[in-house]
């Protein structure tokens, strides 16, 4: 294999952003290991080429992650780019979301990312090279209505990724947190989103109005997932890729506003922040 042809390992690749990333990598001449809970659906969605294989992988199962990585290595001999994309959105007012639903959300969005990263890292360390894309969201940097649990998982992905980047830098492994805005995928379809199953009357008007807004945006979002796939291919070839990549003009706007607000608040409360310092300790 030519050195400039990368091997991508992509989770959640049967549809949506994961599938478009796979197609973009193949179009660039790279090879792809596309995974999903239904390997048949992944295979059907992918272009018919010897440069791609479809594997079954439920990211919540660490054993499946290890097996899928071993199969990828048997087929292509290396993994250069990992895309942790598998996930879904659990929406609803916090009090209305049950404990089991919260666990499922964390198992997929956060623990799935941890399981697959743990399986792939030994391969990248041996090669002293690699690039990990962890799919976060603008909801990984600021909060949105009825998205407390979803945002909690994405905030966790960002914290994990930022620390991981420090740990793997000596091995020439890069980490990029991808923060998409609203993209025209099936993310708001029933297959990709969950709403709370019980209702508390005090929240009724607020919850219904917000849920109605999200539903109305389905397949009307501004972002083009094919262009996002192409952007990640470009980033995979950068010598110094960014730690964070805001995908979409809406993402740039939302994140800029959030950072500016935080800086203003930090400045407003600077005096109180510094008031908690202890007395200086004099040198003996």
PDB file of N, CA, C and O in Angstrom, residues 88-91 94 97 102 105-106 109-111 136-144 146-160:
ATOM      1  N   UNK A  88     -26.248   8.849  19.313  1.00  0.00           N
ATOM      2  CA  UNK A  88     -27.613   9.305  19.064  1.00  0.00           C
ATOM      3  C   UNK A  88     -27.938  10.371  20.094  1.00  0.00           C
ATOM      4  O   UNK A  88     -27.148  10.645  21.016  1.00  0.00           O
ATOM      5  N   UNK A  89     -29.099  11.010  19.949  1.00  0.00           N
ATOM      6  CA  UNK A  89     -29.471  12.089  20.841  1.00  0.00           C
ATOM      7  C   UNK A  89     -30.611  11.718  21.762  1.00  0.00           C
ATOM      8  O   UNK A  89     -31.699  11.374  21.301  1.00  0.00           O
ATOM      9  N   UNK A  90     -30.363  11.768  23.052  1.00  0.00           N
ATOM     10  CA  UNK A  90     -31.426  11.612  24.051  1.00  0.00           C
ATOM     11  C   UNK A  90     -31.873  13.004  24.465  1.00  0.00           C
ATOM     12  O   UNK A  90     -31.138  13.745  25.124  1.00  0.00           O
ATOM     13  N   UNK A  91     -33.066  13.391  24.055  1.00  0.00           N
ATOM     14  CA  UNK A  91     -33.587  14.703  24.389  1.00  0.00           C
ATOM     15  C   UNK A  91     -34.736  14.578  25.383  1.00  0.00           C
ATOM     16  O   UNK A  91     -35.318  13.507  25.552  1.00  0.00           O
ATOM     17  N   UNK A  94     -34.662  16.998  31.900  1.00  0.00           N
ATOM     18  CA  UNK A  94     -33.906  16.066  32.731  1.00  0.00           C
ATOM     19  C   UNK A  94     -34.793  15.249  33.653  1.00  0.00           C
ATOM     20  O   UNK A  94     -34.663  14.018  33.742  1.00  0.00           O
ATOM     21  N   UNK A  97     -36.487  12.126  32.149  1.00  0.00           N
ATOM     22  CA  UNK A  97     -35.688  11.060  31.541  1.00  0.00           C
ATOM     23  C   UNK A  97     -35.314  10.042  32.618  1.00  0.00           C
ATOM     24  O   UNK A  97     -34.713  10.395  33.638  1.00  0.00           O
ATOM     25  N   UNK A 102     -30.694   7.266  30.591  1.00  0.00           N
ATOM     26  CA  UNK A 102     -29.451   8.020  30.786  1.00  0.00           C
ATOM     27  C   UNK A 102     -28.248   7.096  30.620  1.00  0.00           C
ATOM     28  O   UNK A 102     -27.263   7.444  29.945  1.00  0.00           O
ATOM     29  N   UNK A 105     -27.607   6.349  26.979  1.00  0.00           N
ATOM     30  CA  UNK A 105     -27.002   7.460  26.271  1.00  0.00           C
ATOM     31  C   UNK A 105     -25.505   7.542  26.532  1.00  0.00           C
ATOM     32  O   UNK A 105     -24.700   7.702  25.616  1.00  0.00           O
ATOM     33  N   UNK A 106     -25.109   7.399  27.777  1.00  0.00           N
ATOM     34  CA  UNK A 106     -23.685   7.437  28.108  1.00  0.00           C
ATOM     35  C   UNK A 106     -22.948   6.221  27.551  1.00  0.00           C
ATOM     36  O   UNK A 106     -21.794   6.327  27.119  1.00  0.00           O
ATOM     37  N   UNK A 109     -22.673   7.154  23.550  1.00  0.00           N
ATOM     38  CA  UNK A 109     -21.959   8.373  23.148  1.00  0.00           C
ATOM     39  C   UNK A 109     -20.602   8.525  23.804  1.00  0.00           C
ATOM     40  O   UNK A 109     -19.660   9.017  23.172  1.00  0.00           O
ATOM     41  N   UNK A 110     -20.477   8.124  25.062  1.00  0.00           N
ATOM     42  CA  UNK A 110     -19.201   8.275  25.766  1.00  0.00           C
ATOM     43  C   UNK A 110     -18.446   6.959  25.869  1.00  0.00           C
ATOM     44  O   UNK A 110     -17.326   6.844  25.369  1.00  0.00           O
ATOM     45  N   UNK A 111     -19.058   5.961  26.491  1.00  0.00           N
ATOM     46  CA  UNK A 111     -18.334   4.704  26.704  1.00  0.00           C
ATOM     47  C   UNK A 111     -17.971   4.034  25.378  1.00  0.00           C
ATOM     48  O   UNK A 111     -16.905   3.412  25.264  1.00  0.00           O
ATOM     49  N   UNK A 136     -17.992  15.281  18.566  1.00  0.00           N
ATOM     50  CA  UNK A 136     -18.713  15.938  19.645  1.00  0.00           C
ATOM     51  C   UNK A 136     -19.900  16.646  19.019  1.00  0.00           C
ATOM     52  O   UNK A 136     -20.624  16.061  18.211  1.00  0.00           O
ATOM     53  N   UNK A 137     -20.085  17.889  19.335  1.00  0.00           N
ATOM     54  CA  UNK A 137     -21.233  18.657  18.868  1.00  0.00           C
ATOM     55  C   UNK A 137     -21.058  20.075  19.398  1.00  0.00           C
ATOM     56  O   UNK A 137     -20.254  20.307  20.320  1.00  0.00           O
ATOM     57  N   UNK A 138     -21.809  21.027  18.841  1.00  0.00           N
ATOM     58  CA  UNK A 138     -21.854  22.321  19.519  1.00  0.00           C
ATOM     59  C   UNK A 138     -22.451  22.130  20.910  1.00  0.00           C
ATOM     60  O   UNK A 138     -22.180  22.910  21.821  1.00  0.00           O
ATOM     61  N   UNK A 139     -23.204  21.036  21.072  1.00  0.00           N
ATOM     62  CA  UNK A 139     -23.742  20.670  22.378  1.00  0.00           C
ATOM     63  C   UNK A 139     -22.700  20.076  23.305  1.00  0.00           C
ATOM     64  O   UNK A 139     -23.021  19.671  24.419  1.00  0.00           O
ATOM     65  N   UNK A 140     -21.448  20.025  22.864  1.00  0.00           N
ATOM     66  CA  UNK A 140     -20.358  19.611  23.729  1.00  0.00           C
ATOM     67  C   UNK A 140     -19.628  20.803  24.320  1.00  0.00           C
ATOM     68  O   UNK A 140     -18.693  20.650  25.112  1.00  0.00           O
ATOM     69  N   UNK A 141     -20.064  22.009  23.934  1.00  0.00           N
ATOM     70  CA  UNK A 141     -19.429  23.227  24.429  1.00  0.00           C
ATOM     71  C   UNK A 141     -20.419  24.216  25.021  1.00  0.00           C
ATOM     72  O   UNK A 141     -20.014  25.139  25.716  1.00  0.00           O
ATOM     73  N   UNK A 142     -21.702  24.059  24.730  1.00  0.00           N
ATOM     74  CA  UNK A 142     -22.731  24.908  25.319  1.00  0.00           C
ATOM     75  C   UNK A 142     -24.036  24.125  25.417  1.00  0.00           C
ATOM     76  O   UNK A 142     -24.237  23.146  24.694  1.00  0.00           O
ATOM     77  N   UNK A 143     -24.879  24.553  26.326  1.00  0.00           N
ATOM     78  CA  UNK A 143     -26.114  23.831  26.566  1.00  0.00           C
ATOM     79  C   UNK A 143     -27.246  24.256  25.657  1.00  0.00           C
ATOM     80  O   UNK A 143     -27.300  25.402  25.193  1.00  0.00           O
ATOM     81  N   UNK A 144     -28.157  23.318  25.391  1.00  0.00           N
ATOM     82  CA  UNK A 144     -29.348  23.575  24.581  1.00  0.00           C
ATOM     83  C   UNK A 144     -30.585  23.096  25.335  1.00  0.00           C
ATOM     84  O   UNK A 144     -30.496  22.204  26.185  1.00  0.00           O
ATOM     85  N   UNK A 146     -33.745  21.172  26.500  1.00  0.00           N
ATOM     86  CA  UNK A 146     -34.108  19.750  26.625  1.00  0.00           C
ATOM     87  C   UNK A 146     -33.017  18.820  26.107  1.00  0.00           C
ATOM     88  O   UNK A 146     -33.286  17.769  25.557  1.00  0.00           O
ATOM     89  N   UNK A 147     -31.754  19.198  26.322  1.00  0.00           N
ATOM     90  CA  UNK A 147     -30.631  18.379  25.843  1.00  0.00           C
ATOM     91  C   UNK A 147     -29.612  18.123  26.943  1.00  0.00           C
ATOM     92  O   UNK A 147     -28.442  17.870  26.648  1.00  0.00           O
ATOM     93  N   UNK A 148     -30.034  18.141  28.201  1.00  0.00           N
ATOM     94  CA  UNK A 148     -29.081  18.030  29.301  1.00  0.00           C
ATOM     95  C   UNK A 148     -28.270  16.740  29.254  1.00  0.00           C
ATOM     96  O   UNK A 148     -27.052  16.747  29.470  1.00  0.00           O
ATOM     97  N   UNK A 149     -28.921  15.607  28.961  1.00  0.00           N
ATOM     98  CA  UNK A 149     -28.220  14.327  28.977  1.00  0.00           C
ATOM     99  C   UNK A 149     -27.335  14.183  27.746  1.00  0.00           C
ATOM    100  O   UNK A 149     -26.170  13.753  27.833  1.00  0.00           O
ATOM    101  N   UNK A 150     -27.866  14.534  26.589  1.00  0.00           N
ATOM    102  CA  UNK A 150     -27.051  14.490  25.365  1.00  0.00           C
ATOM    103  C   UNK A 150     -25.829  15.386  25.512  1.00  0.00           C
ATOM    104  O   UNK A 150     -24.698  14.967  25.233  1.00  0.00           O
ATOM    105  N   UNK A 151     -26.045  16.628  25.959  1.00  0.00           N
ATOM    106  CA  UNK A 151     -24.924  17.547  26.105  1.00  0.00           C
ATOM    107  C   UNK A 151     -23.925  17.043  27.143  1.00  0.00           C
ATOM    108  O   UNK A 151     -22.705  17.214  26.974  1.00  0.00           O
ATOM    109  N   UNK A 152     -24.413  16.403  28.195  1.00  0.00           N
ATOM    110  CA  UNK A 152     -23.506  15.869  29.212  1.00  0.00           C
ATOM    111  C   UNK A 152     -22.537  14.859  28.604  1.00  0.00           C
ATOM    112  O   UNK A 152     -21.345  14.845  28.923  1.00  0.00           O
ATOM    113  N   UNK A 153     -23.045  14.000  27.715  1.00  0.00           N
ATOM    114  CA  UNK A 153     -22.157  13.013  27.082  1.00  0.00           C
ATOM    115  C   UNK A 153     -21.139  13.691  26.184  1.00  0.00           C
ATOM    116  O   UNK A 153     -19.972  13.290  26.133  1.00  0.00           O
ATOM    117  N   UNK A 154     -21.557  14.731  25.472  1.00  0.00           N
ATOM    118  CA  UNK A 154     -20.645  15.397  24.549  1.00  0.00           C
ATOM    119  C   UNK A 154     -19.627  16.263  25.282  1.00  0.00           C
ATOM    120  O   UNK A 154     -18.474  16.370  24.851  1.00  0.00           O
ATOM    121  N   UNK A 155     -20.039  16.890  26.393  1.00  0.00           N
ATOM    122  CA  UNK A 155     -19.063  17.596  27.224  1.00  0.00           C
ATOM    123  C   UNK A 155     -18.004  16.608  27.720  1.00  0.00           C
ATOM    124  O   UNK A 155     -16.823  16.927  27.778  1.00  0.00           O
ATOM    125  N   UNK A 156     -18.446  15.401  28.085  1.00  0.00           N
ATOM    126  CA  UNK A 156     -17.512  14.378  28.564  1.00  0.00           C
ATOM    127  C   UNK A 156     -16.564  13.938  27.460  1.00  0.00           C
ATOM    128  O   UNK A 156     -15.364  13.739  27.696  1.00  0.00           O
ATOM    129  N   UNK A 157     -17.074  13.785  26.249  1.00  0.00           N
ATOM    130  CA  UNK A 157     -16.214  13.429  25.115  1.00  0.00           C
ATOM    131  C   UNK A 157     -15.139  14.495  24.914  1.00  0.00           C
ATOM    132  O   UNK A 157     -13.978  14.187  24.638  1.00  0.00           O
ATOM    133  N   UNK A 158     -15.507  15.756  25.067  1.00  0.00           N
ATOM    134  CA  UNK A 158     -14.533  16.835  24.884  1.00  0.00           C
ATOM    135  C   UNK A 158     -13.455  16.801  25.963  1.00  0.00           C
ATOM    136  O   UNK A 158     -12.266  16.970  25.678  1.00  0.00           O
ATOM    137  N   UNK A 159     -13.849  16.584  27.217  1.00  0.00           N
ATOM    138  CA  UNK A 159     -12.862  16.511  28.287  1.00  0.00           C
ATOM    139  C   UNK A 159     -11.922  15.338  28.104  1.00  0.00           C
ATOM    140  O   UNK A 159     -10.698  15.463  28.276  1.00  0.00           O
ATOM    141  N   UNK A 160     -12.492  14.188  27.751  1.00  0.00           N
ATOM    142  CA  UNK A 160     -11.668  13.004  27.484  1.00  0.00           C
ATOM    143  C   UNK A 160     -10.688  13.282  26.354  1.00  0.00           C
ATOM    144  O   UNK A 160      -9.490  12.981  26.452  1.00  0.00           O
TER     145      UNK A 160
END
